[in-house]
Coordinates of C-alpha atoms and ligand atoms in Angstrom, one line a residue:
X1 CA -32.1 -30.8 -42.9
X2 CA -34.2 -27.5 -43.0
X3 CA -33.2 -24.3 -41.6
X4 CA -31.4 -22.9 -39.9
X5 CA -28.9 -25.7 -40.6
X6 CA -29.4 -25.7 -44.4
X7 CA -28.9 -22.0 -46.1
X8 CA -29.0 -21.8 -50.0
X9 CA -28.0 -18.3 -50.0
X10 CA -24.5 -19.9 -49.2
X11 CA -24.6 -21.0 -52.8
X12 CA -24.8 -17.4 -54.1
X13 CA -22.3 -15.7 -51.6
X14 CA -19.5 -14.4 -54.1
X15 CA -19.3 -14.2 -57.6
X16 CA -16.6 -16.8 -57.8
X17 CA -18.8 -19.0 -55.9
X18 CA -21.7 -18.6 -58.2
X19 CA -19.4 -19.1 -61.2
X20 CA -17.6 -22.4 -60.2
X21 CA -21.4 -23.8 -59.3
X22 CA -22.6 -23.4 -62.8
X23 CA -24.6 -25.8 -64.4
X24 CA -24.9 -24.0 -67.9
X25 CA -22.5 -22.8 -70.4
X26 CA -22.1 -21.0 -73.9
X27 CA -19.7 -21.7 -75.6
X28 CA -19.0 -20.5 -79.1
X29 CA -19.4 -24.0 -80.9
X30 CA -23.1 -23.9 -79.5
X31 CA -24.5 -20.9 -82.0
X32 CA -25.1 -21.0 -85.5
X33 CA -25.1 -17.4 -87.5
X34 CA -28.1 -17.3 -89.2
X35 CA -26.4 -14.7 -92.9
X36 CA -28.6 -12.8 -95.3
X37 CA -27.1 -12.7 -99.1
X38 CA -28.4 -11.2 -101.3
X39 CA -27.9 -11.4 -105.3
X40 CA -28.3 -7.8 -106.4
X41 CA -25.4 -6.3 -103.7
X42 CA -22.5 -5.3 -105.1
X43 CA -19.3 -5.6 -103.3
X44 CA -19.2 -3.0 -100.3
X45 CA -22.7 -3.0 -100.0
X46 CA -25.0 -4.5 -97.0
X47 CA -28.7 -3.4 -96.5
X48 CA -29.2 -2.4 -93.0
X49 CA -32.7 -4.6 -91.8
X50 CA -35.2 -1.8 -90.6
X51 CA -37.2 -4.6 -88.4
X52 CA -33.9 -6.1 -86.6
X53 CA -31.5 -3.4 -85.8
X54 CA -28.5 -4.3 -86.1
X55 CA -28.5 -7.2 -88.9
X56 CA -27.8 -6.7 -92.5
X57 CA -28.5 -8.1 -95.8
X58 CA -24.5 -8.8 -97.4
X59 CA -23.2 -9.1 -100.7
X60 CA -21.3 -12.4 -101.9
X61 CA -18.1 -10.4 -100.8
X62 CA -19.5 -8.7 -97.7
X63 CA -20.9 -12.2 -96.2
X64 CA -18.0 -14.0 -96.7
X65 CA -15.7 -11.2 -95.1
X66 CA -18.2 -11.3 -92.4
X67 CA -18.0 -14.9 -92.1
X68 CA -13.9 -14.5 -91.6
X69 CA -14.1 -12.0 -89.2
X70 CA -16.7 -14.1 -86.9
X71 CA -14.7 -17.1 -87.6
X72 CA -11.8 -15.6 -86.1
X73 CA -13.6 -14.6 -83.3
X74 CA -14.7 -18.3 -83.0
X75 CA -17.5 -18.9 -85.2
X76 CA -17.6 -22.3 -85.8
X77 CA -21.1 -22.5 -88.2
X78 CA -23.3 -20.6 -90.6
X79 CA -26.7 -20.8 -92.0
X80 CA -27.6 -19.3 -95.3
X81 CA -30.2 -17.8 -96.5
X82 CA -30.5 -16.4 -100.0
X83 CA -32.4 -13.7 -101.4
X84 CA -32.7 -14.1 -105.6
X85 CA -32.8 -11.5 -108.4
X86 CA -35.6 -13.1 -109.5
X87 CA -38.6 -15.0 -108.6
X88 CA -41.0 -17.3 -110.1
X89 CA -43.8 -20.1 -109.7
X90 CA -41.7 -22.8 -108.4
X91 CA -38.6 -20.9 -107.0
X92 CA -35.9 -21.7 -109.6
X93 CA -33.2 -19.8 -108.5
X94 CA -33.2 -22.2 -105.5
X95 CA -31.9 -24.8 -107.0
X96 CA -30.1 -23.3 -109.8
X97 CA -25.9 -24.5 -109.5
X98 CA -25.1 -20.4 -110.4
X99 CA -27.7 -19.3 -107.5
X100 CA -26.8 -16.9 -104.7
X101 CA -26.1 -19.8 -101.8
X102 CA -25.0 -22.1 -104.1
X103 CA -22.3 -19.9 -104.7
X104 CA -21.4 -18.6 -101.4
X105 CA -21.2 -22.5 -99.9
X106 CA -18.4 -22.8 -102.6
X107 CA -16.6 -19.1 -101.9
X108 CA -17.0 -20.4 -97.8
X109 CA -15.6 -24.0 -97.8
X110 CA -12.5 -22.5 -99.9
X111 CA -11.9 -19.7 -98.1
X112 CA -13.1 -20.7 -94.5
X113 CA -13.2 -23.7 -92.2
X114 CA -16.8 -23.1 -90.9
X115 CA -19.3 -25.7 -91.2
X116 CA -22.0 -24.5 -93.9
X117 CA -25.9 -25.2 -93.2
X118 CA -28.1 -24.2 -95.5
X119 CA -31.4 -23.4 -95.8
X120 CA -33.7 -25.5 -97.9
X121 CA -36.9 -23.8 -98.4
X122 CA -38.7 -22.0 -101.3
X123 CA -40.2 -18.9 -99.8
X124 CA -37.4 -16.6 -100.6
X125 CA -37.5 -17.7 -104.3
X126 CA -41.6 -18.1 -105.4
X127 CA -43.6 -15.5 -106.7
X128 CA -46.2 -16.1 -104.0
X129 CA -43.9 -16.6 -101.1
X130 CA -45.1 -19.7 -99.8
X131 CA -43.0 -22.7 -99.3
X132 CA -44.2 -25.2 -101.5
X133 CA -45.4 -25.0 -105.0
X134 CA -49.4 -23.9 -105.6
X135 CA -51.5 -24.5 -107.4
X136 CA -55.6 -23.1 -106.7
X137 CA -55.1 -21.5 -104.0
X138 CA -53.1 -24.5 -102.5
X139 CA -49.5 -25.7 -101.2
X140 CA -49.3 -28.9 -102.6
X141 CA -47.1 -31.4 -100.7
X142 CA -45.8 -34.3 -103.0
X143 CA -45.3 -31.7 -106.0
X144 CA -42.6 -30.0 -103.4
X145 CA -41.0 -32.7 -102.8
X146 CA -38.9 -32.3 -106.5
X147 CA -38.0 -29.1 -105.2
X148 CA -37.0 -29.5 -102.6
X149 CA -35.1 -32.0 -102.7
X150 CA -33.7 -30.6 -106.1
X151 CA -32.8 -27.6 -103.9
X152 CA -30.7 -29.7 -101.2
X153 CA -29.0 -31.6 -104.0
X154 CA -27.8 -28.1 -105.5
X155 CA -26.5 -27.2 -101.6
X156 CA -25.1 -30.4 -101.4
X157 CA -23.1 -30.5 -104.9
X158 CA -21.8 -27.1 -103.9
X159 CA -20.5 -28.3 -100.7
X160 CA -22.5 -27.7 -98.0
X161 CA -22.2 -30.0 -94.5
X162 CA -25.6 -29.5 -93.6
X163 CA -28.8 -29.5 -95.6
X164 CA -32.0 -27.5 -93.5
X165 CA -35.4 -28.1 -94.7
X166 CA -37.5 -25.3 -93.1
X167 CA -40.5 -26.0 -95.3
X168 CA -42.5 -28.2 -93.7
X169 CA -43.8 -30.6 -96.4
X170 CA -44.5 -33.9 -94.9
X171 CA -41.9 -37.0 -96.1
X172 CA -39.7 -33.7 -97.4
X173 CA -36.7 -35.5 -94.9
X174 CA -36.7 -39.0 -96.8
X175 CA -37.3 -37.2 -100.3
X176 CA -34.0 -35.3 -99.6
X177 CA -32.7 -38.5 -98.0
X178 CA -33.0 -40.1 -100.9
X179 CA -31.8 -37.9 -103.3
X180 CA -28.7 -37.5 -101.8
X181 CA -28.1 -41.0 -101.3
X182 CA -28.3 -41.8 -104.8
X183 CA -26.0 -38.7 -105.8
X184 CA -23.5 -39.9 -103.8
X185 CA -23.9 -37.2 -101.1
X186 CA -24.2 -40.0 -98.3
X187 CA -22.2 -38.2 -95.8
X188 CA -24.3 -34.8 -96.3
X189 CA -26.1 -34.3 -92.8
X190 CA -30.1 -33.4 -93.1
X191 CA -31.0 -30.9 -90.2
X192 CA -34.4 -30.9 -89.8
X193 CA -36.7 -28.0 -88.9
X194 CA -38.7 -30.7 -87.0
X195 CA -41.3 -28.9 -85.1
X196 CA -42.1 -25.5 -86.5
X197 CA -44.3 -23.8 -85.4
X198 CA -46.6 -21.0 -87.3
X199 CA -45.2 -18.1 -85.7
X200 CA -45.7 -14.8 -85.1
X201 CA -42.1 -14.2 -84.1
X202 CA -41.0 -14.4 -87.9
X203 CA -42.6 -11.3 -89.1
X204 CA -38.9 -9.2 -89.1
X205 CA -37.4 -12.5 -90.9
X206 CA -39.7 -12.6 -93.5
X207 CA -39.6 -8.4 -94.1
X208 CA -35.9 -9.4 -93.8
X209 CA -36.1 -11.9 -96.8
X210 CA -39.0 -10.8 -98.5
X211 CA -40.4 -13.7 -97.6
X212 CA -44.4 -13.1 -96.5
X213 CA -46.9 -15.1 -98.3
X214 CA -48.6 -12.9 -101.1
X215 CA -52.0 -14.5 -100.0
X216 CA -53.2 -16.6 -96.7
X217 CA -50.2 -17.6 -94.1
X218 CA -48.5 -20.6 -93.2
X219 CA -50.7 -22.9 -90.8
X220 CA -52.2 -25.3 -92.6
X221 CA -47.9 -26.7 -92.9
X222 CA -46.3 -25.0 -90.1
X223 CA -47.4 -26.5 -86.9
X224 CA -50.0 -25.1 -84.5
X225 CA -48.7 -23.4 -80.9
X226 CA -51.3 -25.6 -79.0
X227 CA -50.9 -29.2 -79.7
X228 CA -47.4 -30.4 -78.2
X229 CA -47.8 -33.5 -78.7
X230 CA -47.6 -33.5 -82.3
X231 CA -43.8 -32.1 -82.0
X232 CA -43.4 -35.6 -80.6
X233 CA -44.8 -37.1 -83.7
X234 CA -43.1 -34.4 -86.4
X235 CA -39.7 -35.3 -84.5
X236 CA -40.2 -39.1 -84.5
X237 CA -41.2 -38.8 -88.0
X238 CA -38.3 -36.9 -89.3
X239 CA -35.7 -39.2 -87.3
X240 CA -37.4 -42.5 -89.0
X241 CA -37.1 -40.0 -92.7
X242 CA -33.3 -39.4 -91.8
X243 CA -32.7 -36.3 -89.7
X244 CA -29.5 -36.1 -88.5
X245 CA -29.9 -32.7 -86.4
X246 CA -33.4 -32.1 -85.4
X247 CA -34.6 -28.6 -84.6
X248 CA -37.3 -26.5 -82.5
X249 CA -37.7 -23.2 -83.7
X250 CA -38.5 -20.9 -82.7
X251 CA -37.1 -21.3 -79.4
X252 CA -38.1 -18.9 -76.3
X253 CA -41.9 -19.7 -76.3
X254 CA -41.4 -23.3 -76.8
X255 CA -38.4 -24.1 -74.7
X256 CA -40.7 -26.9 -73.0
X257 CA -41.0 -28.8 -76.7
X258 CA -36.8 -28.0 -76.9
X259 CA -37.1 -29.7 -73.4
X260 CA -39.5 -33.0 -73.9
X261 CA -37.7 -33.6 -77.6
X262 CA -34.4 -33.3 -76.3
X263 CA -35.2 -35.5 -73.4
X264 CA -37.4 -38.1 -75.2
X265 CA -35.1 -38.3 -78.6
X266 CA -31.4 -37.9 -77.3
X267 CA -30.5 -36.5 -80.4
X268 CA -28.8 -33.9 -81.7
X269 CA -31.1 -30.7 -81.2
X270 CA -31.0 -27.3 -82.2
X271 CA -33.4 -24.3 -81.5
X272 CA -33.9 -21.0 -83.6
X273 CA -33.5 -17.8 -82.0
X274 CA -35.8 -16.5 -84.7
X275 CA -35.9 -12.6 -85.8
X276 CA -39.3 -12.0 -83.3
X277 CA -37.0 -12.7 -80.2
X278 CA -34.4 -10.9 -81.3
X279 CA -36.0 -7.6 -82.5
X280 CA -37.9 -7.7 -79.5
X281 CA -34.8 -8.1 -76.9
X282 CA -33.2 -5.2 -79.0
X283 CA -36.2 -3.2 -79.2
X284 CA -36.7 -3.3 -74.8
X285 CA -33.0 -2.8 -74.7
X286 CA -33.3 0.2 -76.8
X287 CA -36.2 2.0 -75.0
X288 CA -34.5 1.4 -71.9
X289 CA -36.7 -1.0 -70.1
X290 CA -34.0 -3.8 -69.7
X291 CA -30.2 -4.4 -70.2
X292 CA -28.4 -6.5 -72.1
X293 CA -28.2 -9.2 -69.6
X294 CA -31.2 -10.0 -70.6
X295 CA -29.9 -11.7 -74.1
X296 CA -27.6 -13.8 -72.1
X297 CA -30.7 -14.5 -69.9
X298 CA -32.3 -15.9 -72.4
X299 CA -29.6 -17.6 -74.7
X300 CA -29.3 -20.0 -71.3
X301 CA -32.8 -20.3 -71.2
X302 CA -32.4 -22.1 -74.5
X303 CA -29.1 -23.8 -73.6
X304 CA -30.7 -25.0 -70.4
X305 CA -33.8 -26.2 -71.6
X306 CA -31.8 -28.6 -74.0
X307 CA -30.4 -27.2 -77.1
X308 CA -27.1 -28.1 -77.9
X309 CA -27.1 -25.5 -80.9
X310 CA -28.6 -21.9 -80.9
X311 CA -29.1 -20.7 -84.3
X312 CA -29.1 -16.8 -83.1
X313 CA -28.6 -13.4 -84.7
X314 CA -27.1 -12.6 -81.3
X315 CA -24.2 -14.9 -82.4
X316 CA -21.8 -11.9 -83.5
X317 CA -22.3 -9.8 -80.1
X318 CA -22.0 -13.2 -77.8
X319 CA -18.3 -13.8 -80.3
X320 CA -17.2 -9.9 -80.1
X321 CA -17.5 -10.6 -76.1
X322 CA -21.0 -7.8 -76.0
X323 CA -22.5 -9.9 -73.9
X324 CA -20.4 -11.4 -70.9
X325 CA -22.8 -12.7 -68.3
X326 CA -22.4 -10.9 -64.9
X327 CA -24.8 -13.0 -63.1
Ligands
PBG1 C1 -39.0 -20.0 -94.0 C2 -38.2 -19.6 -92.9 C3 -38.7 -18.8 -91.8 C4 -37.6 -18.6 -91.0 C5 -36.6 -19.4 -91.4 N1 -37.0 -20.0 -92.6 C6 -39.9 -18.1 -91.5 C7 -41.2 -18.4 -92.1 O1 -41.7 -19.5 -92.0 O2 -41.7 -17.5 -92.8 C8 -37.7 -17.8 -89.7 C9 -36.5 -17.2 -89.3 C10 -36.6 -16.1 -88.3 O3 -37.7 -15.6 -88.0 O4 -35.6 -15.7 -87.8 N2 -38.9 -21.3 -94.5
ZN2 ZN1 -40.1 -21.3 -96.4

């Protein structure tokens, strides 16, 4: 039946009609909040990030707070990121029991019913920013493995649900895997960063985090933007290593991996809002050139193309109602 007997536009006629013909939802178990904490802050003090307006570096204190009043707006999980005192070769303070994350997953499992993610990686804690240990001029892969897995162990014995490994080491899933096991942290999920790519959307994150590499960049671990079929192949790879969760990040220029993993995998899939898409939704919203709708536009975009978790820094205005669609 063509026209004039079929008439789409009788799909869209009211705004009641639109919303009982929805496909896609957000709801506030779909987003993660990705929380800065850093060591140095004293109570009552968070750093306003200059590159994405709007987000903060917390204290201990401060994050947790922040973490109560979210969850009470229905924030069901977080993912933490620390930020050190101090730095060094391997990234110490990552693993260390008395290190910044290690102590906010305790302060948030006793004072909060939120499941806590963390973030296993070593950027935030080497000298030279990357996420593995060097050594010439190189990230070595197996000599990571110890600490990274070291580093998920230390999250793990301090309570955390969900282990992240956002390094990109290859075998870093069944390293961790392993580790756990044989600690007795069996029921600890592993959350893979599974197909990362080397991103120019990170650049707020890492000014965020301190984070940028103090010599060369990420691509010969983070994956390159033209090859999708190796996603497949990272994903598979991670799944056969022990990923419980598997993740695309970051999310808006790749929604067609989110979509082929989520289709060929059936597994649990997240994708990462990162800092890029948000400073950059901010920064047109700012100047003007588009509304708000647009964060909801593309937080369905995500939802839509197969994620069934949004890590976003949007999280907060989508719980605080900022953000109700009007489409
Ligand atoms: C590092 C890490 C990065 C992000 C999370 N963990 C970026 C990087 O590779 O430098 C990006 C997050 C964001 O941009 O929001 N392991
Ligand atoms: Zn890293």
């Amino acid at each position: 039946m063509i026209f004039p007997f079929r008439r789409m536009r009788r799909l869209r006629k009211t705004p009641q009609i639109r919303k009982i013909l929805r496909e896609t939802t957000l709801n506030p178990e779909d987003f993660i909040y990705p929380l800065f904490i850093q060591e140095e802050l004293e109570k009552g003090d968070k750093k306003h990030i200059e590159t994405m307006p709007g987000q903060y570096r917390y204290s201990l204190e401060d994050a947790v707070e922040e973490a109560k009043r979210l969850e009470d707006l229905g924030l069901c999980s977080v993912l933490l990121f620390g930020l050190p005192k101090e730095k060094d070769e391997v990234g110490s303070m990552a693993f260390h029991p008395e290190g910044i994350v290690q102590q906010a997953i305790r302060r948030l499992k006793e004072e909060t019913d939120l499941v806590v993610i963390t973030d296993v990686c070593l950027c935030q804690y080497t000298s030279h920013g990357h996420c593995g240990v060097v050594e010439g001029g190189q990230i070595l892969n197996d000599e990571s493995l110890h600490y990274l897995s070291e580093t998920a162990l230390s999250h793990a014995r301090a309570g955390a649900d969900i282990v992240a490994p956002s390094d990109m080491m290859d075998g870093r899933v069944a390293a961790i895997r392993e580790t756990l096991d044989q600690n007795g942290f069996e029921d600890t999920l592993i959350m893979s960063y599974a197909a990362k790519y080397a991103s120019s959307f990170y650049a707020p994150f890492r000014d965020a985090v301190c984070s940028a590499p103090a010599f060369g960049d990420r691509r010969t671990y983070q994956m390159s933007p033209y090859t999708p079929s190796e996603a497949l192949k990272e994903v598979e790879l991670d799944i056969e290593e022990g990923a419980d969760i598997i993740m695309v990040k970051p999310a808006l220029a790749y929604l067609d991996i989110i979509k082929m993993v989520k289709d060929d995998f059936q597994m649990p899939t997240a994708a990462y809002q990162v800092s890029g898409e948000y400073s950059m939704l901010i920064a047109g919203i700012d100047a003007g050139y588009i509304t708000m709708d647009a964060i909801y536009e593309s937080l369905l975009s995500i939802k839509r193309s197969g994620a069934d978790l949004i890590i976003s820094h949007f999280t907060p205005l989508f719980l605080e109602g900022q953000l109700d669609s009007c489409f």
